[in-house]
Amino acid sequence: MLYRKMPKVKEPLSILGFGCMRLPVKDNGKIDRPRAIAQIRHAIDNGVNYLDTAWPYHGGDSERLVGEVLQDGYRDKAFAATKLPSWMVKSRGHMDEFLDQQCLNLGIDPIDFYLVHNLAGPMWERLKGMDVLDFIDQARQSGRIRYAGFSFHGRIDDFKTIVDDYDWDFCQIQYNYLDEYHQAGTEGLMYAAQKHLGVIVMEPLRGGNLGIPQPPPEVARIWENAMESRTPVEWALRWVWDHPEVTMVLSGMNEEAHVAENLNIASSAFPNSLTLEEKNLVTQAAETYRRLMAVNCTGCEYCKPCPEGVNISGAFEILNKLHLFKNEPEARFMYAVRCGDIFSGGQMGYASQCIQCGECLDKCPQGIAIPDMLEQVVADLEDDKTLERLAMGKKMLNM
């Protein structure tokens, strides 16, 4: 495992952090606790020393799971990071209530890294009006948190404003080779580094889309031109780690194979190690993906819950796979099963259930016109045989 330092943080941090938003789950949708704990502790035993969670992950259970991971001596081996749920805060006192409960959920005091979650310009102004700056100051001074930061989904101008508004220790941005000029992007990365903030990167695989083992043929041909053979995951992670301004990459690892591959890559991903030819190949891959993808969704699921139960991110993921791989029968079957009632406790989640209420629009960090794109999902993936495919899926699963 390689380590890097944040300018304002004493301890070195592993360049790979364990993201706890997409942990392995059982058929009922609950976290598979023994498996998740084993995966995370295996990563810690192999050098990972940063666990990232948040109040809403896994319906509030992720923080408690991380607390269980940190028992049995693991508290001395890893740092815990969680986040103030900005959109839920109603007052200055409410912020303290959240923090107190999060300390209980995690079973630790202080919390090592504490972030104001999912900021953009309007949300930041709202929180400042409720005296969030005093909250952060008091949380630090009282010893309830050690390092203060924020996670960001918004415009670059708003990012710079937030950076300048407080003496932050670090920030967390979405960054990958498709988002070089999106949200904070490279400009934000450099700006934060110039202000001596550590930078943690989320969505390095863009919701997993950049790490598909068998990428679209057009992208696969690009990687075949490389002097050194690498998996799509390695290309994506190494591109981010090649930036010396990046302290750490968060990876949502929910398969043992994911953990093993990520650990292996993190043992040799030095900054400034990609050649010019390799960087050019990544640029070509990015241009190709942008041309092929139907919708700019990362699978972050901030759009949930949908009042009508639409599985928005699942529908968009399958729409993109249809456009990337052109396998219509497989895509229609996957859509029928994935967005049916099998894995959602009996709740159908098809795009045709959308009533155009628009509640999702303000929640989407990518600014996607979600209702409009759901209409395309209906056109491309739903037909009069959707329920027949769902029934077939249930039969295959012995349901």
PDB file of N, CA and C in Angstrom, residues 285-365:
ATOM      1  N   ALA A 285     -10.221   7.069 -24.759  1.00  0.00           N
ATOM      2  CA  ALA A 285     -11.267   6.266 -24.133  1.00  0.00           C
ATOM      3  C   ALA A 285     -12.385   7.161 -23.604  1.00  0.00           C
ATOM      4  N   ALA A 286     -12.023   8.285 -22.990  1.00  0.00           N
ATOM      5  CA  ALA A 286     -13.022   9.217 -22.459  1.00  0.00           C
ATOM      6  C   ALA A 286     -13.909   9.757 -23.574  1.00  0.00           C
ATOM      7  N   GLU A 287     -13.295  10.160 -24.657  1.00  0.00           N
ATOM      8  CA  GLU A 287     -14.060  10.688 -25.788  1.00  0.00           C
ATOM      9  C   GLU A 287     -15.008   9.635 -26.348  1.00  0.00           C
ATOM     10  N   THR A 288     -14.574   8.390 -26.370  1.00  0.00           N
ATOM     11  CA  THR A 288     -15.400   7.307 -26.897  1.00  0.00           C
ATOM     12  C   THR A 288     -16.581   7.024 -25.967  1.00  0.00           C
ATOM     13  N   TYR A 289     -16.327   6.964 -24.670  1.00  0.00           N
ATOM     14  CA  TYR A 289     -17.415   6.744 -23.712  1.00  0.00           C
ATOM     15  C   TYR A 289     -18.455   7.854 -23.801  1.00  0.00           C
ATOM     16  N   ARG A 290     -18.009   9.093 -23.888  1.00  0.00           N
ATOM     17  CA  ARG A 290     -18.956  10.213 -23.950  1.00  0.00           C
ATOM     18  C   ARG A 290     -19.846  10.107 -25.183  1.00  0.00           C
ATOM     19  N   ARG A 291     -19.268   9.607 -26.263  1.00  0.00           N
ATOM     20  CA  ARG A 291     -20.044   9.460 -27.486  1.00  0.00           C
ATOM     21  C   ARG A 291     -21.071   8.339 -27.375  1.00  0.00           C
ATOM     22  N   LEU A 292     -20.732   7.280 -26.628  1.00  0.00           N
ATOM     23  CA  LEU A 292     -21.583   6.093 -26.572  1.00  0.00           C
ATOM     24  C   LEU A 292     -22.660   6.143 -25.488  1.00  0.00           C
ATOM     25  N   MET A 293     -22.404   6.831 -24.385  1.00  0.00           N
ATOM     26  CA  MET A 293     -23.330   6.791 -23.255  1.00  0.00           C
ATOM     27  C   MET A 293     -24.584   7.606 -23.529  1.00  0.00           C
ATOM     28  N   ALA A 294     -25.711   7.093 -23.034  1.00  0.00           N
ATOM     29  CA  ALA A 294     -26.990   7.757 -23.248  1.00  0.00           C
ATOM     30  C   ALA A 294     -27.295   8.782 -22.173  1.00  0.00           C
ATOM     31  N   VAL A 295     -26.837   8.518 -20.931  1.00  0.00           N
ATOM     32  CA  VAL A 295     -27.190   9.391 -19.815  1.00  0.00           C
ATOM     33  C   VAL A 295     -26.005   9.510 -18.868  1.00  0.00           C
ATOM     34  N   ASN A 296     -25.814  10.706 -18.347  1.00  0.00           N
ATOM     35  CA  ASN A 296     -24.632  11.028 -17.555  1.00  0.00           C
ATOM     36  C   ASN A 296     -24.848  10.693 -16.069  1.00  0.00           C
ATOM     37  N   CYS A 297     -25.245   9.437 -15.774  1.00  0.00           N
ATOM     38  CA  CYS A 297     -25.560   9.028 -14.401  1.00  0.00           C
ATOM     39  C   CYS A 297     -24.404   8.242 -13.806  1.00  0.00           C
ATOM     40  N   THR A 298     -24.031   8.591 -12.554  1.00  0.00           N
ATOM     41  CA  THR A 298     -22.940   7.891 -11.864  1.00  0.00           C
ATOM     42  C   THR A 298     -23.433   6.821 -10.904  1.00  0.00           C
ATOM     43  N   GLY A 299     -24.757   6.725 -10.700  1.00  0.00           N
ATOM     44  CA  GLY A 299     -25.285   5.744  -9.759  1.00  0.00           C
ATOM     45  C   GLY A 299     -25.173   6.171  -8.311  1.00  0.00           C
ATOM     46  N   CYS A 300     -25.039   7.465  -8.035  1.00  0.00           N
ATOM     47  CA  CYS A 300     -24.873   7.924  -6.651  1.00  0.00           C
ATOM     48  C   CYS A 300     -26.154   7.771  -5.833  1.00  0.00           C
ATOM     49  N   GLU A 301     -27.311   7.764  -6.494  1.00  0.00           N
ATOM     50  CA  GLU A 301     -28.632   7.533  -5.882  1.00  0.00           C
ATOM     51  C   GLU A 301     -29.079   8.662  -4.954  1.00  0.00           C
ATOM     52  N   TYR A 302     -28.545   9.851  -5.151  1.00  0.00           N
ATOM     53  CA  TYR A 302     -29.061  10.991  -4.390  1.00  0.00           C
ATOM     54  C   TYR A 302     -30.492  11.339  -4.829  1.00  0.00           C
ATOM     55  N   CYS A 303     -30.913  10.845  -5.979  1.00  0.00           N
ATOM     56  CA  CYS A 303     -32.267  11.093  -6.462  1.00  0.00           C
ATOM     57  C   CYS A 303     -33.317  10.306  -5.674  1.00  0.00           C
ATOM     58  N   LYS A 304     -32.881   9.337  -4.886  1.00  0.00           N
ATOM     59  CA  LYS A 304     -33.820   8.514  -4.127  1.00  0.00           C
ATOM     60  C   LYS A 304     -34.127   9.158  -2.782  1.00  0.00           C
ATOM     61  N   PRO A 305     -35.325   8.860  -2.212  1.00  0.00           N
ATOM     62  CA  PRO A 305     -36.356   7.983  -2.761  1.00  0.00           C
ATOM     63  C   PRO A 305     -37.247   8.722  -3.758  1.00  0.00           C
ATOM     64  N   CYS A 306     -37.669   8.020  -4.785  1.00  0.00           N
ATOM     65  CA  CYS A 306     -38.642   8.541  -5.729  1.00  0.00           C
ATOM     66  C   CYS A 306     -40.036   8.325  -5.139  1.00  0.00           C
ATOM     67  N   PRO A 307     -40.902   9.344  -5.130  1.00  0.00           N
ATOM     68  CA  PRO A 307     -42.244   9.177  -4.563  1.00  0.00           C
ATOM     69  C   PRO A 307     -43.040   8.052  -5.212  1.00  0.00           C
ATOM     70  N   GLU A 308     -42.734   7.762  -6.483  1.00  0.00           N
ATOM     71  CA  GLU A 308     -43.452   6.704  -7.190  1.00  0.00           C
ATOM     72  C   GLU A 308     -42.694   5.386  -7.208  1.00  0.00           C
ATOM     73  N   GLY A 309     -41.528   5.360  -6.543  1.00  0.00           N
ATOM     74  CA  GLY A 309     -40.766   4.126  -6.432  1.00  0.00           C
ATOM     75  C   GLY A 309     -39.912   3.777  -7.622  1.00  0.00           C
ATOM     76  N   VAL A 310     -39.701   4.697  -8.559  1.00  0.00           N
ATOM     77  CA  VAL A 310     -38.910   4.394  -9.753  1.00  0.00           C
ATOM     78  C   VAL A 310     -37.458   4.122  -9.350  1.00  0.00           C
ATOM     79  N   ASN A 311     -36.909   3.044  -9.853  1.00  0.00           N
ATOM     80  CA  ASN A 311     -35.501   2.717  -9.633  1.00  0.00           C
ATOM     81  C   ASN A 311     -34.682   3.495 -10.663  1.00  0.00           C
ATOM     82  N   ILE A 312     -34.442   4.766 -10.379  1.00  0.00           N
ATOM     83  CA  ILE A 312     -33.871   5.675 -11.374  1.00  0.00           C
ATOM     84  C   ILE A 312     -32.477   5.257 -11.790  1.00  0.00           C
ATOM     85  N   SER A 313     -31.584   5.061 -10.818  1.00  0.00           N
ATOM     86  CA  SER A 313     -30.195   4.735 -11.164  1.00  0.00           C
ATOM     87  C   SER A 313     -30.101   3.369 -11.846  1.00  0.00           C
ATOM     88  N   GLY A 314     -30.917   2.408 -11.402  1.00  0.00           N
ATOM     89  CA  GLY A 314     -30.900   1.093 -12.035  1.00  0.00           C
ATOM     90  C   GLY A 314     -31.357   1.171 -13.480  1.00  0.00           C
ATOM     91  N   ALA A 315     -32.396   1.955 -13.728  1.00  0.00           N
ATOM     92  CA  ALA A 315     -32.899   2.115 -15.090  1.00  0.00           C
ATOM     93  C   ALA A 315     -31.862   2.778 -15.987  1.00  0.00           C
ATOM     94  N   PHE A 316     -31.186   3.811 -15.464  1.00  0.00           N
ATOM     95  CA  PHE A 316     -30.186   4.512 -16.267  1.00  0.00           C
ATOM     96  C   PHE A 316     -28.957   3.633 -16.522  1.00  0.00           C
ATOM     97  N   GLU A 317     -28.576   2.832 -15.537  1.00  0.00           N
ATOM     98  CA  GLU A 317     -27.433   1.944 -15.733  1.00  0.00           C
ATOM     99  C   GLU A 317     -27.692   0.980 -16.885  1.00  0.00           C
ATOM    100  N   ILE A 318     -28.894   0.430 -16.926  1.00  0.00           N
ATOM    101  CA  ILE A 318     -29.212  -0.526 -17.992  1.00  0.00           C
ATOM    102  C   ILE A 318     -29.376   0.187 -19.326  1.00  0.00           C
ATOM    103  N   LEU A 319     -29.910   1.404 -19.313  1.00  0.00           N
ATOM    104  CA  LEU A 319     -29.996   2.179 -20.558  1.00  0.00           C
ATOM    105  C   LEU A 319     -28.604   2.415 -21.130  1.00  0.00           C
ATOM    106  N   ASN A 320     -27.651   2.772 -20.274  1.00  0.00           N
ATOM    107  CA  ASN A 320     -26.290   2.976 -20.757  1.00  0.00           C
ATOM    108  C   ASN A 320     -25.683   1.691 -21.301  1.00  0.00           C
ATOM    109  N   LYS A 321     -25.926   0.576 -20.622  1.00  0.00           N
ATOM    110  CA  LYS A 321     -25.395  -0.699 -21.108  1.00  0.00           C
ATOM    111  C   LYS A 321     -25.985  -1.060 -22.463  1.00  0.00           C
ATOM    112  N   LEU A 322     -27.270  -0.744 -22.665  1.00  0.00           N
ATOM    113  CA  LEU A 322     -27.879  -0.980 -23.967  1.00  0.00           C
ATOM    114  C   LEU A 322     -27.151  -0.192 -25.049  1.00  0.00           C
ATOM    115  N   HIS A 323     -26.853   1.068 -24.753  1.00  0.00           N
ATOM    116  CA  HIS A 323     -26.206   1.908 -25.764  1.00  0.00           C
ATOM    117  C   HIS A 323     -24.725   1.574 -25.928  1.00  0.00           C
ATOM    118  N   LEU A 324     -24.107   1.051 -24.873  1.00  0.00           N
ATOM    119  CA  LEU A 324     -22.690   0.709 -24.956  1.00  0.00           C
ATOM    120  C   LEU A 324     -22.465  -0.631 -25.638  1.00  0.00           C
ATOM    121  N   PHE A 325     -23.334  -1.608 -25.358  1.00  0.00           N
ATOM    122  CA  PHE A 325     -23.077  -2.976 -25.812  1.00  0.00           C
ATOM    123  C   PHE A 325     -24.057  -3.478 -26.863  1.00  0.00           C
ATOM    124  N   LYS A 326     -25.147  -2.744 -27.118  1.00  0.00           N
ATOM    125  CA  LYS A 326     -26.076  -3.035 -28.217  1.00  0.00           C
ATOM    126  C   LYS A 326     -26.762  -4.387 -28.106  1.00  0.00           C
ATOM    127  N   ASN A 327     -26.827  -4.948 -26.884  1.00  0.00           N
ATOM    128  CA  ASN A 327     -27.475  -6.249 -26.701  1.00  0.00           C
ATOM    129  C   ASN A 327     -28.889  -5.997 -26.180  1.00  0.00           C
ATOM    130  N   GLU A 328     -29.839  -5.796 -27.097  1.00  0.00           N
ATOM    131  CA  GLU A 328     -31.187  -5.408 -26.701  1.00  0.00           C
ATOM    132  C   GLU A 328     -31.929  -6.485 -25.912  1.00  0.00           C
ATOM    133  N   PRO A 329     -31.912  -7.754 -26.323  1.00  0.00           N
ATOM    134  CA  PRO A 329     -32.623  -8.772 -25.538  1.00  0.00           C
ATOM    135  C   PRO A 329     -32.119  -8.859 -24.096  1.00  0.00           C
ATOM    136  N   GLU A 330     -30.800  -8.842 -23.929  1.00  0.00           N
ATOM    137  CA  GLU A 330     -30.238  -8.917 -22.578  1.00  0.00           C
ATOM    138  C   GLU A 330     -30.619  -7.683 -21.769  1.00  0.00           C
ATOM    139  N   ALA A 331     -30.547  -6.509 -22.380  1.00  0.00           N
ATOM    140  CA  ALA A 331     -30.859  -5.276 -21.666  1.00  0.00           C
ATOM    141  C   ALA A 331     -32.322  -5.245 -21.235  1.00  0.00           C
ATOM    142  N   ARG A 332     -33.229  -5.674 -22.110  1.00  0.00           N
ATOM    143  CA  ARG A 332     -34.650  -5.673 -21.754  1.00  0.00           C
ATOM    144  C   ARG A 332     -34.933  -6.657 -20.626  1.00  0.00           C
ATOM    145  N   PHE A 333     -34.264  -7.798 -20.646  1.00  0.00           N
ATOM    146  CA  PHE A 333     -34.457  -8.774 -19.566  1.00  0.00           C
ATOM    147  C   PHE A 333     -33.894  -8.231 -18.253  1.00  0.00           C
ATOM    148  N   MET A 334     -32.688  -7.664 -18.298  1.00  0.00           N
ATOM    149  CA  MET A 334     -32.082  -7.092 -17.095  1.00  0.00           C
ATOM    150  C   MET A 334     -32.958  -5.990 -16.520  1.00  0.00           C
ATOM    151  N   TYR A 335     -33.509  -5.163 -17.382  1.00  0.00           N
ATOM    152  CA  TYR A 335     -34.363  -4.074 -16.925  1.00  0.00           C
ATOM    153  C   TYR A 335     -35.620  -4.610 -16.245  1.00  0.00           C
ATOM    154  N   ALA A 336     -36.254  -5.605 -16.873  1.00  0.00           N
ATOM    155  CA  ALA A 336     -37.485  -6.173 -16.308  1.00  0.00           C
ATOM    156  C   ALA A 336     -37.239  -6.718 -14.914  1.00  0.00           C
ATOM    157  N   VAL A 337     -36.096  -7.383 -14.719  1.00  0.00           N
ATOM    158  CA  VAL A 337     -35.790  -8.013 -13.435  1.00  0.00           C
ATOM    159  C   VAL A 337     -35.277  -6.983 -12.431  1.00  0.00           C
ATOM    160  N   ARG A 338     -34.326  -6.159 -12.849  1.00  0.00           N
ATOM    161  CA  ARG A 338     -33.682  -5.212 -11.940  1.00  0.00           C
ATOM    162  C   ARG A 338     -34.663  -4.167 -11.409  1.00  0.00           C
ATOM    163  N   CYS A 339     -35.560  -3.708 -12.270  1.00  0.00           N
ATOM    164  CA  CYS A 339     -36.492  -2.658 -11.861  1.00  0.00           C
ATOM    165  C   CYS A 339     -37.875  -3.204 -11.503  1.00  0.00           C
ATOM    166  N   GLY A 340     -38.016  -4.523 -11.496  1.00  0.00           N
ATOM    167  CA  GLY A 340     -39.255  -5.140 -11.043  1.00  0.00           C
ATOM    168  C   GLY A 340     -39.304  -5.186  -9.532  1.00  0.00           C
ATOM    169  N   ASP A 341     -40.091  -6.115  -9.010  1.00  0.00           N
ATOM    170  CA  ASP A 341     -40.315  -6.159  -7.564  1.00  0.00           C
ATOM    171  C   ASP A 341     -39.516  -7.245  -6.849  1.00  0.00           C
ATOM    172  N   ILE A 342     -38.517  -7.816  -7.520  1.00  0.00           N
ATOM    173  CA  ILE A 342     -37.778  -8.932  -6.929  1.00  0.00           C
ATOM    174  C   ILE A 342     -36.849  -8.466  -5.812  1.00  0.00           C
ATOM    175  N   PHE A 343     -36.108  -7.406  -6.065  1.00  0.00           N
ATOM    176  CA  PHE A 343     -35.058  -6.984  -5.132  1.00  0.00           C
ATOM    177  C   PHE A 343     -35.429  -5.736  -4.346  1.00  0.00           C
ATOM    178  N   SER A 344     -36.701  -5.380  -4.342  1.00  0.00           N
ATOM    179  CA  SER A 344     -37.105  -4.112  -3.718  1.00  0.00           C
ATOM    180  C   SER A 344     -38.226  -4.281  -2.698  1.00  0.00           C
ATOM    181  N   GLY A 345     -38.364  -5.479  -2.170  1.00  0.00           N
ATOM    182  CA  GLY A 345     -39.400  -5.687  -1.166  1.00  0.00           C
ATOM    183  C   GLY A 345     -40.808  -5.594  -1.713  1.00  0.00           C
ATOM    184  N   GLY A 346     -40.975  -5.964  -2.981  1.00  0.00           N
ATOM    185  CA  GLY A 346     -42.309  -5.968  -3.573  1.00  0.00           C
ATOM    186  C   GLY A 346     -42.712  -4.687  -4.269  1.00  0.00           C
ATOM    187  N   GLN A 347     -41.805  -3.706  -4.363  1.00  0.00           N
ATOM    188  CA  GLN A 347     -42.102  -2.418  -4.988  1.00  0.00           C
ATOM    189  C   GLN A 347     -41.613  -2.394  -6.430  1.00  0.00           C
ATOM    190  N   MET A 348     -42.528  -2.238  -7.376  1.00  0.00           N
ATOM    191  CA  MET A 348     -42.142  -2.079  -8.772  1.00  0.00           C
ATOM    192  C   MET A 348     -41.411  -0.749  -8.937  1.00  0.00           C
ATOM    193  N   GLY A 349     -40.411  -0.722  -9.830  1.00  0.00           N
ATOM    194  CA  GLY A 349     -39.628   0.496 -10.011  1.00  0.00           C
ATOM    195  C   GLY A 349     -39.404   0.869 -11.453  1.00  0.00           C
ATOM    196  N   TYR A 350     -40.395   0.628 -12.316  1.00  0.00           N
ATOM    197  CA  TYR A 350     -40.213   0.879 -13.742  1.00  0.00           C
ATOM    198  C   TYR A 350     -40.311   2.367 -14.080  1.00  0.00           C
ATOM    199  N   ALA A 351     -39.626   2.753 -15.139  1.00  0.00           N
ATOM    200  CA  ALA A 351     -39.587   4.158 -15.547  1.00  0.00           C
ATOM    201  C   ALA A 351     -40.964   4.684 -15.912  1.00  0.00           C
ATOM    202  N   SER A 352     -41.838   3.827 -16.383  1.00  0.00           N
ATOM    203  CA  SER A 352     -43.188   4.249 -16.765  1.00  0.00           C
ATOM    204  C   SER A 352     -44.024   4.704 -15.574  1.00  0.00           C
ATOM    205  N   GLN A 353     -43.548   4.445 -14.352  1.00  0.00           N
ATOM    206  CA  GLN A 353     -44.256   4.898 -13.153  1.00  0.00           C
ATOM    207  C   GLN A 353     -44.017   6.381 -12.870  1.00  0.00           C
ATOM    208  N   CYS A 354     -43.054   6.984 -13.546  1.00  0.00           N
ATOM    209  CA  CYS A 354     -42.736   8.404 -13.343  1.00  0.00           C
ATOM    210  C   CYS A 354     -43.948   9.260 -13.706  1.00  0.00           C
ATOM    211  N   ILE A 355     -44.306  10.207 -12.828  1.00  0.00           N
ATOM    212  CA  ILE A 355     -45.430  11.109 -13.077  1.00  0.00           C
ATOM    213  C   ILE A 355     -44.944  12.534 -13.348  1.00  0.00           C
ATOM    214  N   GLN A 356     -43.640  12.681 -13.618  1.00  0.00           N
ATOM    215  CA  GLN A 356     -43.064  13.979 -13.962  1.00  0.00           C
ATOM    216  C   GLN A 356     -43.223  15.006 -12.832  1.00  0.00           C
ATOM    217  N   CYS A 357     -43.126  14.548 -11.571  1.00  0.00           N
ATOM    218  CA  CYS A 357     -43.290  15.480 -10.446  1.00  0.00           C
ATOM    219  C   CYS A 357     -42.086  16.411 -10.298  1.00  0.00           C
ATOM    220  N   GLY A 358     -40.925  15.978 -10.772  1.00  0.00           N
ATOM    221  CA  GLY A 358     -39.737  16.816 -10.744  1.00  0.00           C
ATOM    222  C   GLY A 358     -38.993  16.848  -9.429  1.00  0.00           C
ATOM    223  N   GLU A 359     -39.416  16.044  -8.452  1.00  0.00           N
ATOM    224  CA  GLU A 359     -38.755  16.072  -7.141  1.00  0.00           C
ATOM    225  C   GLU A 359     -37.291  15.668  -7.242  1.00  0.00           C
ATOM    226  N   CYS A 360     -36.963  14.823  -8.206  1.00  0.00           N
ATOM    227  CA  CYS A 360     -35.594  14.328  -8.362  1.00  0.00           C
ATOM    228  C   CYS A 360     -34.642  15.360  -8.949  1.00  0.00           C
ATOM    229  N   LEU A 361     -35.170  16.368  -9.614  1.00  0.00           N
ATOM    230  CA  LEU A 361     -34.315  17.268 -10.388  1.00  0.00           C
ATOM    231  C   LEU A 361     -33.333  18.047  -9.513  1.00  0.00           C
ATOM    232  N   ASP A 362     -33.796  18.553  -8.386  1.00  0.00           N
ATOM    233  CA  ASP A 362     -32.915  19.332  -7.511  1.00  0.00           C
ATOM    234  C   ASP A 362     -31.924  18.457  -6.766  1.00  0.00           C
ATOM    235  N   LYS A 363     -32.192  17.160  -6.693  1.00  0.00           N
ATOM    236  CA  LYS A 363     -31.329  16.260  -5.937  1.00  0.00           C
ATOM    237  C   LYS A 363     -30.155  15.748  -6.756  1.00  0.00           C
ATOM    238  N   CYS A 364     -30.258  15.794  -8.078  1.00  0.00           N
ATOM    239  CA  CYS A 364     -29.257  15.139  -8.934  1.00  0.00           C
ATOM    240  C   CYS A 364     -27.984  15.967  -9.039  1.00  0.00           C
ATOM    241  N   PRO A 365     -26.837  15.450  -8.550  1.00  0.00           N
ATOM    242  CA  PRO A 365     -25.576  16.202  -8.650  1.00  0.00           C
ATOM    243  C   PRO A 365     -25.116  16.423 -10.082  1.00  0.00           C
TER     244      PRO A 365
END
